[in-house]
Backbone as a printed PyTorch tensor [residue, N CA C, xyz], in Angstrom:
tensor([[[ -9.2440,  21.3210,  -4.2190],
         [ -8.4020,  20.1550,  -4.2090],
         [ -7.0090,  20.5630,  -3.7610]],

        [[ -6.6180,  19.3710,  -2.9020],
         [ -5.4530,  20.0470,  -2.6550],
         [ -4.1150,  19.4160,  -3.0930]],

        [[ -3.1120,  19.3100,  -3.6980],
         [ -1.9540,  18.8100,  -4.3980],
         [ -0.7670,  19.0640,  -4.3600]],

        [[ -0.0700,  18.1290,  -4.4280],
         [  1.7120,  18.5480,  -4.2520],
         [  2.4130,  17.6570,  -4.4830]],

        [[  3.5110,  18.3400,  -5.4550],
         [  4.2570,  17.6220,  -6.1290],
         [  5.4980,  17.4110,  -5.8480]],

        [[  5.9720,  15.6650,  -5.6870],
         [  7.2400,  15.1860,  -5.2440],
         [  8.3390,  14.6190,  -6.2070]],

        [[  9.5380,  14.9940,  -5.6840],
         [ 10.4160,  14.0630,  -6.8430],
         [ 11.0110,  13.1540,  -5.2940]],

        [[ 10.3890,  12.4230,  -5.1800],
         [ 10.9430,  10.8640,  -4.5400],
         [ 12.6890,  10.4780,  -4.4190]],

        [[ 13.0680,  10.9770,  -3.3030],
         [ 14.6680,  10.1710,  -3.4740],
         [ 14.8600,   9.0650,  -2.6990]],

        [[ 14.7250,   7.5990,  -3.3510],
         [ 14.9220,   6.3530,  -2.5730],
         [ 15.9790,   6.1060,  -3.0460]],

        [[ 15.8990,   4.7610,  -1.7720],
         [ 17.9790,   3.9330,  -1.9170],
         [ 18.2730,   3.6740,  -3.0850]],

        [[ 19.2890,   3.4340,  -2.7070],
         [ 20.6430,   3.5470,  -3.9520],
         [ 20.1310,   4.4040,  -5.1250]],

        [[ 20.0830,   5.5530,  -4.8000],
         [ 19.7700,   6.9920,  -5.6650],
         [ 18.7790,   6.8660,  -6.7220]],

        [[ 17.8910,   5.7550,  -6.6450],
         [ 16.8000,   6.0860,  -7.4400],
         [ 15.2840,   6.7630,  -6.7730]],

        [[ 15.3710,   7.7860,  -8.4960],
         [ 13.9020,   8.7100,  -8.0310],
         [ 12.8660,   8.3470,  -8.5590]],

        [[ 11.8100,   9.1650,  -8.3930],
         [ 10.6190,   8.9780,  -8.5410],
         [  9.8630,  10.1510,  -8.9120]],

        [[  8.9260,  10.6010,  -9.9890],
         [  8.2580,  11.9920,  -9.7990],
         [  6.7830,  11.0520,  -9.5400]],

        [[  6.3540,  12.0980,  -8.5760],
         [  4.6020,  12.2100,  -8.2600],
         [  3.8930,  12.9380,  -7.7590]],

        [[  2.7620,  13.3820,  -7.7040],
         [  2.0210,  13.7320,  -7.4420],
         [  0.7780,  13.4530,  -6.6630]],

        [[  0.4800,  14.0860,  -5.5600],
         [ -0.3690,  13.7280,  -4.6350],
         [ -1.5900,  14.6530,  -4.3570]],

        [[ -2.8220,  13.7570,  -4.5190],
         [ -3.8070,  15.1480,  -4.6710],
         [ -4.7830,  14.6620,  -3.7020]],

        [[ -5.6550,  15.9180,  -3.0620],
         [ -7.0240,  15.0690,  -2.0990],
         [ -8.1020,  15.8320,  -1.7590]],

        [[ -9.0590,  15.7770,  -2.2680],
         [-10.1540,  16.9940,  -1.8640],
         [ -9.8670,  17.5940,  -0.6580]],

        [[ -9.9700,  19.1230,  -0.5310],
         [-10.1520,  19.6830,   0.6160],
         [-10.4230,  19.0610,   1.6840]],

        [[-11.9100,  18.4350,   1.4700],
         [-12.3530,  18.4910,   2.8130],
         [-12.2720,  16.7850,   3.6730]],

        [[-11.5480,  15.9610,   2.6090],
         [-11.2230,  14.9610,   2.5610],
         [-10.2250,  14.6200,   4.2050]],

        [[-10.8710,  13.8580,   4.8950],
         [ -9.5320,  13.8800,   5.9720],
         [ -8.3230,  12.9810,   5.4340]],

        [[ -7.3300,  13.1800,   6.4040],
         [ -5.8950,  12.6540,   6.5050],
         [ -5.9240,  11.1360,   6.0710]],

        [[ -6.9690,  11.0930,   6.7450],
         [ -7.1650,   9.4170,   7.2290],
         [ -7.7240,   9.0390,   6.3130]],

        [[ -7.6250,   9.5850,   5.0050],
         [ -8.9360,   8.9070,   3.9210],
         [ -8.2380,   7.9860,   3.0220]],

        [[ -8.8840,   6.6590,   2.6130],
         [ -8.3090,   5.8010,   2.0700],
         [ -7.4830,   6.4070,   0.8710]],

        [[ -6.0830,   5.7940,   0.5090],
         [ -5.5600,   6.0190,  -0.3170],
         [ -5.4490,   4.9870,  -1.2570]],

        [[ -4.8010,   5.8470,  -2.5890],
         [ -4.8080,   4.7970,  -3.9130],
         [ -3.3320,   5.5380,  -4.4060]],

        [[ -2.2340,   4.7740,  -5.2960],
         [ -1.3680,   4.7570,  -5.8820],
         [ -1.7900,   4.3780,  -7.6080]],

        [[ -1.5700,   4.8550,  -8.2010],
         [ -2.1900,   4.6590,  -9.6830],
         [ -0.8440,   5.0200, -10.5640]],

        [[ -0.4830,   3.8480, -11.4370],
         [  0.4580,   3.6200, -12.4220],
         [ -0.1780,   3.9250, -13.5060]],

        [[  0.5740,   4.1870, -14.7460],
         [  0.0950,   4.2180, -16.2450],
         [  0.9480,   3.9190, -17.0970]],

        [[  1.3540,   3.0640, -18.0950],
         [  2.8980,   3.0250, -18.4940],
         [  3.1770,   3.8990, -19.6130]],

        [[  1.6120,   5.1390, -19.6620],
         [  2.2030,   6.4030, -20.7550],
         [  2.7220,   7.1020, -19.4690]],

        [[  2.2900,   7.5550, -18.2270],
         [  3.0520,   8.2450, -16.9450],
         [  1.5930,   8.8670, -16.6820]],

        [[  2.2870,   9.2960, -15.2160],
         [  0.8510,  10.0630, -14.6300],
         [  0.0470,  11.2670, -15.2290]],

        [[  0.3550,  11.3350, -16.2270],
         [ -0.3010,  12.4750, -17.2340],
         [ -1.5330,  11.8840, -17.8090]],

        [[ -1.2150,  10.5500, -18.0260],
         [ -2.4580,  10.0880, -18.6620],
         [ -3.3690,   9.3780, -17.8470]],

        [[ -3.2400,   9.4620, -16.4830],
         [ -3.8090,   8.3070, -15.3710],
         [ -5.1080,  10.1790, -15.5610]],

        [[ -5.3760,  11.0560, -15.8730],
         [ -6.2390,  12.1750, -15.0580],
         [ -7.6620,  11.6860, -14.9050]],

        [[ -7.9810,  10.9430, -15.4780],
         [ -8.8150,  10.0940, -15.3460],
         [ -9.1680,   9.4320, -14.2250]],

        [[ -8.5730,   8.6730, -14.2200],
         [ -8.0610,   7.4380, -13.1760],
         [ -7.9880,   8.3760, -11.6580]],

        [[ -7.2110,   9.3210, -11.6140],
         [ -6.8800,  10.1560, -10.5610],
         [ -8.4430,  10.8540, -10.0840]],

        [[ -9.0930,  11.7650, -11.2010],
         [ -9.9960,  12.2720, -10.8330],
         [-11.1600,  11.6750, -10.2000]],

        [[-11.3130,  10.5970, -10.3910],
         [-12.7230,   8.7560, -10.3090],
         [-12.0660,   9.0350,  -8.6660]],

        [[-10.5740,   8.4850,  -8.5920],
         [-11.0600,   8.2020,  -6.6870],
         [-10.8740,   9.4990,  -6.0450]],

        [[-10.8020,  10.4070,  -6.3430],
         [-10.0990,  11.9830,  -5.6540],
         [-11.7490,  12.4720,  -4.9880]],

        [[-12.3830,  12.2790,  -6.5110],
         [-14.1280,  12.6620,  -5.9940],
         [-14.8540,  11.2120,  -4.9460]],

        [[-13.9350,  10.4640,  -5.6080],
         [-14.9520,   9.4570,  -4.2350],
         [-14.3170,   9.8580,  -2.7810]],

        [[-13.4420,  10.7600,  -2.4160],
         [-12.6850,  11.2400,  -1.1290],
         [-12.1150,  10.3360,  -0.9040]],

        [[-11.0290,   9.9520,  -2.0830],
         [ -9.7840,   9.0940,  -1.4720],
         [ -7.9880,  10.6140,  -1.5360]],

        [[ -7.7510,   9.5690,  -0.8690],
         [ -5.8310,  10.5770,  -1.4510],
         [ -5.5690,   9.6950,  -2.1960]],

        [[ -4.7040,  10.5670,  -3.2470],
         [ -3.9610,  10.0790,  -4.7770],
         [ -2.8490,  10.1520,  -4.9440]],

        [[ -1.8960,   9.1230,  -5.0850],
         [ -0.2650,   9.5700,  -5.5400],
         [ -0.5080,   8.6550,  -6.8990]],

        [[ -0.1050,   9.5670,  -7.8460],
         [ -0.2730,   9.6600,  -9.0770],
         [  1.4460,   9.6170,  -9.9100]],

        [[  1.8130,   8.5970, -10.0230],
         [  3.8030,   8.1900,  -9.9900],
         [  3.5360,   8.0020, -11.3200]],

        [[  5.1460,   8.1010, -11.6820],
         [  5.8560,   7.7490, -12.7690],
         [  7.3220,   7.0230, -11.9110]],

        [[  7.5110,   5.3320, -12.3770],
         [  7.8050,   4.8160, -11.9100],
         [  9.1940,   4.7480, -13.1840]],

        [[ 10.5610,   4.1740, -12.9670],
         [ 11.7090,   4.3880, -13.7230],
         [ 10.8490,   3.9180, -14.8730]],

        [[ 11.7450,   4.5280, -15.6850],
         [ 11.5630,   3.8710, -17.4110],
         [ 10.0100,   4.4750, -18.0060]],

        [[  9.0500,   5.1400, -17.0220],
         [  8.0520,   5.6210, -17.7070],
         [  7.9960,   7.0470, -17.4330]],

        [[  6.6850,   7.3090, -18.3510],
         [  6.6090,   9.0210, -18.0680],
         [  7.4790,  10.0780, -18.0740]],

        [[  8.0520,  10.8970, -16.9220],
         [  8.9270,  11.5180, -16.5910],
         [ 10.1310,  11.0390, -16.3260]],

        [[ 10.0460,   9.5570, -15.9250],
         [ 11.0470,   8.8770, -15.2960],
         [ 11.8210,   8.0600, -16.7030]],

        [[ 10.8840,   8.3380, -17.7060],
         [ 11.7510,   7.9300, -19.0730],
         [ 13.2040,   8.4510, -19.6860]],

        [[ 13.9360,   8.0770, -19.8530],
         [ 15.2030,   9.2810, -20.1950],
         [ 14.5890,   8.9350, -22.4390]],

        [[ 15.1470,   9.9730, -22.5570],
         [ 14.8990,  10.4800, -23.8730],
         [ 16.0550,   9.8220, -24.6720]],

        [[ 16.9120,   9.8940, -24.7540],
         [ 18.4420,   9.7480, -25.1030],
         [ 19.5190,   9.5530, -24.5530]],

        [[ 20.1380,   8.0220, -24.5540],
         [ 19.7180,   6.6730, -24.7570],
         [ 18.5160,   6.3320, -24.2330]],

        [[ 17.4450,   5.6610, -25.5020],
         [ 15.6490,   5.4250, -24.6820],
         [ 15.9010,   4.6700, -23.3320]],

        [[ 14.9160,   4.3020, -22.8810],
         [ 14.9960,   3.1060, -21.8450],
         [ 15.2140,   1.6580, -22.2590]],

        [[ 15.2610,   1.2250, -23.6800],
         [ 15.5680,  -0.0130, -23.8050],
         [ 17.1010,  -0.3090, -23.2100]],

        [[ 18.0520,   1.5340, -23.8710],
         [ 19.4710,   0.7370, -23.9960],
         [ 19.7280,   0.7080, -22.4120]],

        [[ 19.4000,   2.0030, -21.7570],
         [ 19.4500,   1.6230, -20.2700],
         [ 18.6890,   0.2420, -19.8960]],

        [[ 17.8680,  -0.2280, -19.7790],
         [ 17.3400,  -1.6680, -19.3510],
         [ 18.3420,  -2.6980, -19.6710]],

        [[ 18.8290,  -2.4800, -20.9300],
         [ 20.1350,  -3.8580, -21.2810],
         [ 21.5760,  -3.2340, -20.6740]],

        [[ 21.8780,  -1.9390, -19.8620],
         [ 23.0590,  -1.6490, -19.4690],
         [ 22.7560,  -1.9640, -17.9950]],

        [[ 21.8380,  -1.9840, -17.3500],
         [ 21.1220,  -2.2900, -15.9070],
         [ 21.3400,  -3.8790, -16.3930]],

        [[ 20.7240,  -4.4520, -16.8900],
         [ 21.1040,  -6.2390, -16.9640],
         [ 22.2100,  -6.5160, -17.1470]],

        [[ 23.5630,  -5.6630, -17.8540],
         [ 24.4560,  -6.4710, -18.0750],
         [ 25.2480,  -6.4500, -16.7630]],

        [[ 25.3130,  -5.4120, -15.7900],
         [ 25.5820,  -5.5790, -14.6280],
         [ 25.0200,  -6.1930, -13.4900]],

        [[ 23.9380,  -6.6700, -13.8230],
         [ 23.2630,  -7.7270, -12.7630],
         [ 21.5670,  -7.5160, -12.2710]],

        [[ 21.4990,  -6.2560, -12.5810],
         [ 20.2200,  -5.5400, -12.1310],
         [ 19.1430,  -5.8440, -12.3700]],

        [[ 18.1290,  -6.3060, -12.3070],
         [ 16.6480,  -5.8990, -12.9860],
         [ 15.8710,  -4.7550, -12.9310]],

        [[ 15.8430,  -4.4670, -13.8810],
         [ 14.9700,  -2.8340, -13.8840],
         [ 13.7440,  -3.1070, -13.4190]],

        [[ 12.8040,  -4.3690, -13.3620],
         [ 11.7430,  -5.1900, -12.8830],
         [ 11.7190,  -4.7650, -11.7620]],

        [[ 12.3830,  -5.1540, -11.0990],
         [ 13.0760,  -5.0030,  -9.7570],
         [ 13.0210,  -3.8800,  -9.2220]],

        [[ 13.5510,  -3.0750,  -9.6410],
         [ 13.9830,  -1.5220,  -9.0830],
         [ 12.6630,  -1.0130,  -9.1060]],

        [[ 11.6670,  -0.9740,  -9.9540],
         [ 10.4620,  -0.5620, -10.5100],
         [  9.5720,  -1.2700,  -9.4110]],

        [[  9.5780,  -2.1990,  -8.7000],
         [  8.9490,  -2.7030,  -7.5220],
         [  9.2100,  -2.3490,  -6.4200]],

        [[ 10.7850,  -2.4150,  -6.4660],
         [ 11.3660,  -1.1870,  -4.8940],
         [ 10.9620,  -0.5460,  -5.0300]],

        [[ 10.8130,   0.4560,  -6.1780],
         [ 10.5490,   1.6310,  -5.8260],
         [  8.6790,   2.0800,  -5.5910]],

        [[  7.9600,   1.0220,  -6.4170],
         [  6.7250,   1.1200,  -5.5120],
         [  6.1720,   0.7180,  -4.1860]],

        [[  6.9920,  -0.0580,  -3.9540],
         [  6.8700,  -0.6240,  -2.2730],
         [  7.4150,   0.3410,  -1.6240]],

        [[  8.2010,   1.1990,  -1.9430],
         [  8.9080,   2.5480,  -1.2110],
         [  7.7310,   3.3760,  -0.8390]],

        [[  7.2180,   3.9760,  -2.0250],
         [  6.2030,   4.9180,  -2.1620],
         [  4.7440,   4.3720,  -1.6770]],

        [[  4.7520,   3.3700,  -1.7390],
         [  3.4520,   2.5320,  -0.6640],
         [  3.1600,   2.9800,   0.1650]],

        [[  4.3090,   2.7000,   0.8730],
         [  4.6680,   2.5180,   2.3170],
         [  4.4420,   4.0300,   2.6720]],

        [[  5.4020,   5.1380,   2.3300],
         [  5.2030,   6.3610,   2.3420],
         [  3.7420,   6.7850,   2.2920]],

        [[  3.0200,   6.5340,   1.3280],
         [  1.7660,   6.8890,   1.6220],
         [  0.8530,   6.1110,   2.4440]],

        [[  0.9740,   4.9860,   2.6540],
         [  0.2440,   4.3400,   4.0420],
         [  0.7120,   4.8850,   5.5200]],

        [[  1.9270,   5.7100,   5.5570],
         [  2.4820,   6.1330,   7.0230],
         [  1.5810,   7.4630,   6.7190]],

        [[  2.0230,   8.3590,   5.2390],
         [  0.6470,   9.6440,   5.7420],
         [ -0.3790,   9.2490,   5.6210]],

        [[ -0.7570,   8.1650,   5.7520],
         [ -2.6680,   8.1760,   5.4880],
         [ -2.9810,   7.6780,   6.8270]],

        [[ -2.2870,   7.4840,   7.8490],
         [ -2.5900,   6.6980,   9.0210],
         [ -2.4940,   5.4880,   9.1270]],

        [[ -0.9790,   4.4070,   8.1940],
         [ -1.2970,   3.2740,   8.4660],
         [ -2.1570,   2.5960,   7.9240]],

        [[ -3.0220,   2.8440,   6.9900],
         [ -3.2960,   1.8850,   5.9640],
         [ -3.0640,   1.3670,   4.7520]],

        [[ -3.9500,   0.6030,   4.8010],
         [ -3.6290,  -0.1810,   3.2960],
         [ -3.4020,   0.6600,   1.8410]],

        [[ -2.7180,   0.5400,   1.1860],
         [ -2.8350,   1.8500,  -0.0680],
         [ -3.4860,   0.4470,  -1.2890]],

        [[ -4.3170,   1.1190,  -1.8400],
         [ -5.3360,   0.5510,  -3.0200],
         [ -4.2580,   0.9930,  -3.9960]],

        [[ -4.0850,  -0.2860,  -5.2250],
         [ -2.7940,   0.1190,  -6.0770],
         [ -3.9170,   0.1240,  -7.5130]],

        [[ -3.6990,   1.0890,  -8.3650],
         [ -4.3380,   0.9460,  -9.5720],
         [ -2.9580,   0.9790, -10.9820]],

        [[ -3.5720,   0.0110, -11.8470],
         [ -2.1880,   0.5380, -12.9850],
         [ -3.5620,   0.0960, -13.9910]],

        [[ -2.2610,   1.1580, -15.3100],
         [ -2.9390,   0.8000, -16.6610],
         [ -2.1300,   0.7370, -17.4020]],

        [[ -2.0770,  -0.5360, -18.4100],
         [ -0.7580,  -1.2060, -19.1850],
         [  0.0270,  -2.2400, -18.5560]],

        [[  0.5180,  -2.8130, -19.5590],
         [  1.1560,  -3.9220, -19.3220],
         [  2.6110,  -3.8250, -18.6040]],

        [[  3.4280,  -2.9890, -18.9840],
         [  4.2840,  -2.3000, -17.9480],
         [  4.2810,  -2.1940, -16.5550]],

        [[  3.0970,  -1.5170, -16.0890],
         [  2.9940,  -0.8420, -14.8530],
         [  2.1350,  -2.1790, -14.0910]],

        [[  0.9150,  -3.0770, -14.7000],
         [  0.7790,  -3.9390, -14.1610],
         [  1.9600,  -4.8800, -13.5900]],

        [[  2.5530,  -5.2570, -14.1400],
         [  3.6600,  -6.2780, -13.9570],
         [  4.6370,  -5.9170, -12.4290]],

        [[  5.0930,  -4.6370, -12.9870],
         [  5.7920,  -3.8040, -12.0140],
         [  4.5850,  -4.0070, -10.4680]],

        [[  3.2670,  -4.0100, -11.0980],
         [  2.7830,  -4.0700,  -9.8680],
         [  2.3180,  -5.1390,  -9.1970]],

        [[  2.3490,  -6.2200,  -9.8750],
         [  2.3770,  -7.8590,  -9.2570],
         [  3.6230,  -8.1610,  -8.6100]],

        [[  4.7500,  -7.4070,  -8.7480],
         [  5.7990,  -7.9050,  -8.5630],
         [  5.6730,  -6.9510,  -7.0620]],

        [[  5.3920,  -6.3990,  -7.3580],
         [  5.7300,  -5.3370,  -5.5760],
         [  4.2190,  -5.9460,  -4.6110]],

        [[  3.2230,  -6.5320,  -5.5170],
         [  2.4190,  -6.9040,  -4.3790],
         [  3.0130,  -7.9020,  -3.5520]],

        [[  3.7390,  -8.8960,  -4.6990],
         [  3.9100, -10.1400,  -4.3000],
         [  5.1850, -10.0180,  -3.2500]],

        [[  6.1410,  -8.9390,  -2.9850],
         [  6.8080,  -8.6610,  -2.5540],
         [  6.6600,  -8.2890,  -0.7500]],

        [[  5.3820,  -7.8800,  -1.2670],
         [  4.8920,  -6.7990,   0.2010],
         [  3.4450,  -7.4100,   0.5190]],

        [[  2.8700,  -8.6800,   0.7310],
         [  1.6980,  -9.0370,   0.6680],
         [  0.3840,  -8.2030,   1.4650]],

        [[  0.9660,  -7.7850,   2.5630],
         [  0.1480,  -7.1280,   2.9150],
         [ -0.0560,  -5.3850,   3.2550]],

        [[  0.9140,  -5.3120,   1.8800],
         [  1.1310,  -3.6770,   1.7240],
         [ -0.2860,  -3.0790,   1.2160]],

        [[ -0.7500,  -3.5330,   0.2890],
         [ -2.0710,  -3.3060,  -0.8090],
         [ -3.2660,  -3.9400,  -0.5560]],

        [[ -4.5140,  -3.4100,  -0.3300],
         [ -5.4160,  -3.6950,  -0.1220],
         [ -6.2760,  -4.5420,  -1.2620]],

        [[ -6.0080,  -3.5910,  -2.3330],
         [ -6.5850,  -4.2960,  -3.6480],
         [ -5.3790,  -3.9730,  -4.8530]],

        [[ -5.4730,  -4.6620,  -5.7110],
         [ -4.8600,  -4.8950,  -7.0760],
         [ -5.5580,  -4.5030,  -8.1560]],

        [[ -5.7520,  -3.1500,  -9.0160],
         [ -6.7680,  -3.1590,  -9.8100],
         [ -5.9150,  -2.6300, -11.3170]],

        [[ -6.3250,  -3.7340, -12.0510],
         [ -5.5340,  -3.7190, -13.3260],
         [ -6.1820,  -3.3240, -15.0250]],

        [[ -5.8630,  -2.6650, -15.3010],
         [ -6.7970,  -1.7440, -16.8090],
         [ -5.4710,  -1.9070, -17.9740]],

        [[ -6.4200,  -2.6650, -18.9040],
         [ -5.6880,  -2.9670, -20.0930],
         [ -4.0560,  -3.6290, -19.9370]],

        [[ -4.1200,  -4.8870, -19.2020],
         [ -3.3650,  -5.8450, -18.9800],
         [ -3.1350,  -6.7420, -19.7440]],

        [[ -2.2430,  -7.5180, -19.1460],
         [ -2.5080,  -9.1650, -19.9510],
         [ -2.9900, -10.1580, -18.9590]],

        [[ -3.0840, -11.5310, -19.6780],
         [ -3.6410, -12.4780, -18.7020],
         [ -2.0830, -13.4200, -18.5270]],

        [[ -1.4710, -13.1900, -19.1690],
         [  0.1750, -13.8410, -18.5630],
         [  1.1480, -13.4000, -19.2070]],

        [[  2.1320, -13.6540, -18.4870],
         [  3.6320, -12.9710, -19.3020],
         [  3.9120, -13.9480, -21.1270]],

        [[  3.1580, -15.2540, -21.2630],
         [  3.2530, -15.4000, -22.3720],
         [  2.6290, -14.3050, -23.2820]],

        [[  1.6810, -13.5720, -23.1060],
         [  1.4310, -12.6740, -24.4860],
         [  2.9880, -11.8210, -24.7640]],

        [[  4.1820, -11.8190, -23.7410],
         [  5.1730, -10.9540, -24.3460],
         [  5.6330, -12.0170, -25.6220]],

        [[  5.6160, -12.5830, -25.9350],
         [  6.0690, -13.9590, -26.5500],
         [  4.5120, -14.2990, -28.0060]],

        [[  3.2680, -13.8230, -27.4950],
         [  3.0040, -14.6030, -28.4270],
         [  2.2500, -13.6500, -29.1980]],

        [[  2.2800, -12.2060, -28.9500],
         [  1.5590, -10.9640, -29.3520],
         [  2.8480, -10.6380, -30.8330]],

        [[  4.1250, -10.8630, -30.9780],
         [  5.0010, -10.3360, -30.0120],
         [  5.1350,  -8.8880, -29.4000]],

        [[  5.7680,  -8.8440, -28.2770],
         [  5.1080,  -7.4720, -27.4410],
         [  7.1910,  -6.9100, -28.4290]],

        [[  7.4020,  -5.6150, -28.7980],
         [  8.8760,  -5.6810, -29.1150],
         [  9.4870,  -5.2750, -27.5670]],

        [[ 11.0430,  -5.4960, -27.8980],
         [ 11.5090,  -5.2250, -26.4800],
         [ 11.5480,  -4.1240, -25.9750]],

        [[ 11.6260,  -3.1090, -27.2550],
         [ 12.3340,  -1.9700, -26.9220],
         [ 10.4820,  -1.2020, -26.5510]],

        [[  9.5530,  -1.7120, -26.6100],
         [  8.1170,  -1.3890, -25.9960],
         [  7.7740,  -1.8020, -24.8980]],

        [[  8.9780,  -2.7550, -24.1670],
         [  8.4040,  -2.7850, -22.4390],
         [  9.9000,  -3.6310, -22.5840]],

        [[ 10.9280,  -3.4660, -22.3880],
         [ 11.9300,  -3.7770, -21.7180],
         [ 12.0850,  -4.0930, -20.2300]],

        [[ 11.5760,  -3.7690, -19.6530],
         [ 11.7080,  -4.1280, -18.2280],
         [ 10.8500,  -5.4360, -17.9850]],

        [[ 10.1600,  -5.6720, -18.9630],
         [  9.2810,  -7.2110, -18.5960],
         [  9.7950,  -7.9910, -18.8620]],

        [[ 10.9690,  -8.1530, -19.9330],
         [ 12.0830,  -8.6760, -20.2980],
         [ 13.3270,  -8.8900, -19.4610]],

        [[ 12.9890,  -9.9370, -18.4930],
         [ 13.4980, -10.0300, -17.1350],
         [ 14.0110, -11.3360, -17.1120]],

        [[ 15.0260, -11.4320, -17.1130],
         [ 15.7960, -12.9020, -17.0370],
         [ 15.2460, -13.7710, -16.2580]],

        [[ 14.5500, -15.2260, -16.4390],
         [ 13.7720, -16.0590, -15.8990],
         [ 12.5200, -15.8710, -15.1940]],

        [[ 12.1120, -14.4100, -15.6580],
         [ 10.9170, -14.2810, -14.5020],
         [ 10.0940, -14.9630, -15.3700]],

        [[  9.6960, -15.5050, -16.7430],
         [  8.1440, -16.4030, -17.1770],
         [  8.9390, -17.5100, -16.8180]],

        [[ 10.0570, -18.0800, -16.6270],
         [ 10.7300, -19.2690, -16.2910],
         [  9.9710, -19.8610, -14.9870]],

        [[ 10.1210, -18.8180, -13.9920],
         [  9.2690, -19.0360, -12.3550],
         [  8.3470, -18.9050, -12.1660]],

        [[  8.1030, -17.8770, -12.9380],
         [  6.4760, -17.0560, -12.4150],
         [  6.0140, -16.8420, -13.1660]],

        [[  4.2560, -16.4780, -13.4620],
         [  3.9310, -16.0310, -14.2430],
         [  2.5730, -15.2260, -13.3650]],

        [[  1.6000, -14.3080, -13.9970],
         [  0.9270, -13.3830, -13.2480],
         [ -0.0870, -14.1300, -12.3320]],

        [[ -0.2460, -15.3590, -12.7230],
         [ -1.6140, -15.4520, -11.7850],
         [ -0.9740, -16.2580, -10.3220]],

        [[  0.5210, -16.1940, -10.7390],
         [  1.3230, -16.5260,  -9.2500],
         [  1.6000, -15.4960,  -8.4230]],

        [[  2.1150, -14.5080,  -9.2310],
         [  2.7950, -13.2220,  -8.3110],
         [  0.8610, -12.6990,  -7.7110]],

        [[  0.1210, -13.1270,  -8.4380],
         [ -1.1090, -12.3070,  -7.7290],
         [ -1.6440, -13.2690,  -6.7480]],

        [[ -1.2310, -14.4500,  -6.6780],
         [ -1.7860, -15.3570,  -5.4890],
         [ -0.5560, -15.0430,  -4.0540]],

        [[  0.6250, -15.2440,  -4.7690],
         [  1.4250, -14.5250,  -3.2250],
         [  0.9390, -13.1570,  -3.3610]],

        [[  0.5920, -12.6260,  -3.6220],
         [  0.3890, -11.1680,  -3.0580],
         [ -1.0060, -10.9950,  -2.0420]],

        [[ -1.8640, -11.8160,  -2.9930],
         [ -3.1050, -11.7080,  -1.9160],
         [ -3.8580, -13.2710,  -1.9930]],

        [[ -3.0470, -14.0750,  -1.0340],
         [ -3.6150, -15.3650,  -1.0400],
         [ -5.4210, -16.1090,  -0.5640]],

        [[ -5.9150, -15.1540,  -0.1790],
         [ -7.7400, -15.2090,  -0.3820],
         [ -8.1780, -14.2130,  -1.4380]],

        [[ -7.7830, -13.6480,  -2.1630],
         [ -8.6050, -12.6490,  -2.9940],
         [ -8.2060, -11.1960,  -2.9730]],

        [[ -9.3010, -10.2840,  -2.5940],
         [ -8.8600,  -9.4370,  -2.9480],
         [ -7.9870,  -8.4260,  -4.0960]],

        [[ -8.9580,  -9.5010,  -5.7510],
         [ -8.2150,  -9.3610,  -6.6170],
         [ -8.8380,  -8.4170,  -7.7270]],

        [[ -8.8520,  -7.5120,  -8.0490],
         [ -9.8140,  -6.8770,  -8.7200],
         [ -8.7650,  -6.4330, -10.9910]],

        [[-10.0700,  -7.1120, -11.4150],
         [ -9.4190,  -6.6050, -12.9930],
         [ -9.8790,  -5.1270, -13.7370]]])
């Protein structure tokens, strides 16, 4: 297997750690997959190992606020409410920055579609929001241990300081998931 590990520097100075892995004998050109986890790519090995043996390429991320990309002290809640009070959505940034890394791996794979996988409610969200962003960045949408709408933050209650970034000023106001997944892939192409 072959693997290598990136720390991602996109605009306005946000990073990214990941990891990219692909059987030997796997060509260039072999479909790729992007796989979220909102414990971080430590716990996707699973997830990673399933398409690596079917001869896909793997970028295996930790996207802000998770995994590696978590800061320890101040957690990510107080950063998420110091990013909002200046205007930001961490929502947001967390979608740039997977539409960044998309893209990046669809230019090394030859221009295709990158297959997006997440697990958790975190990393799903983050990833409706970048489909819906980039409609025809992602081939498929495949989501493990989700919700079925942004009301469960509200009726579970989900706390804030356990997914802060879903905690996004008016986004259940506009949207809710089974919208961001119809702009993203308006015939299908929807996999749970």
């Amino acid at each position: 297997m072959e693997t290598r590990s990136y720390c991602f520097v996109l605009d306005h100075g946000l990073s990214a750690a990941g990891v990219w892995l692909k059987a030997i004998a796997a060509p260039v050109t072999a479909p790729a997959t992007v796989i979220l986890n909102d414990k971080g790519k430590k716990a996707a090995a699973a997830e990673v190992s399933d398409r690596v043996n079917r001869g896909e390429q793997v970028l295996a991320v930790d996207l802000l606020f998770t995994g590696d990309g978590a800061p320890q002290k101040p957690g990510p809640s107080d950063y998420t409410q110091m990013l909002a009070s200046v205007g930001e959505r961490p929502l947001g940034m967390e979608a740039a920055q997977l539409v960044g890394l998309a893209r990046w791996l669809s230019k090394i794979s030859g221009g295709r579609q990158v297959r997006l996988e997440t697990t958790g409610i975190r990393s799903q969200v983050a990833a409706r929001v970048a489909a819906a962003l980039e409609p025809g960045l992602f081939s498929a949408v495949v989501v493990r241990d989700g919700m079925p709408s942004l009301r469960h933050l509200l009726d579970a209650p989900v706390e804030y300081q356990d997914a802060p970034d879903l905690f996004c000023l008016d986004l259940f106001k506009e949207f809710d998931l089974d919208r961001l997944a119809e702009m993203a892939m308006p015939g299908g192409r929807e996999s749970r």
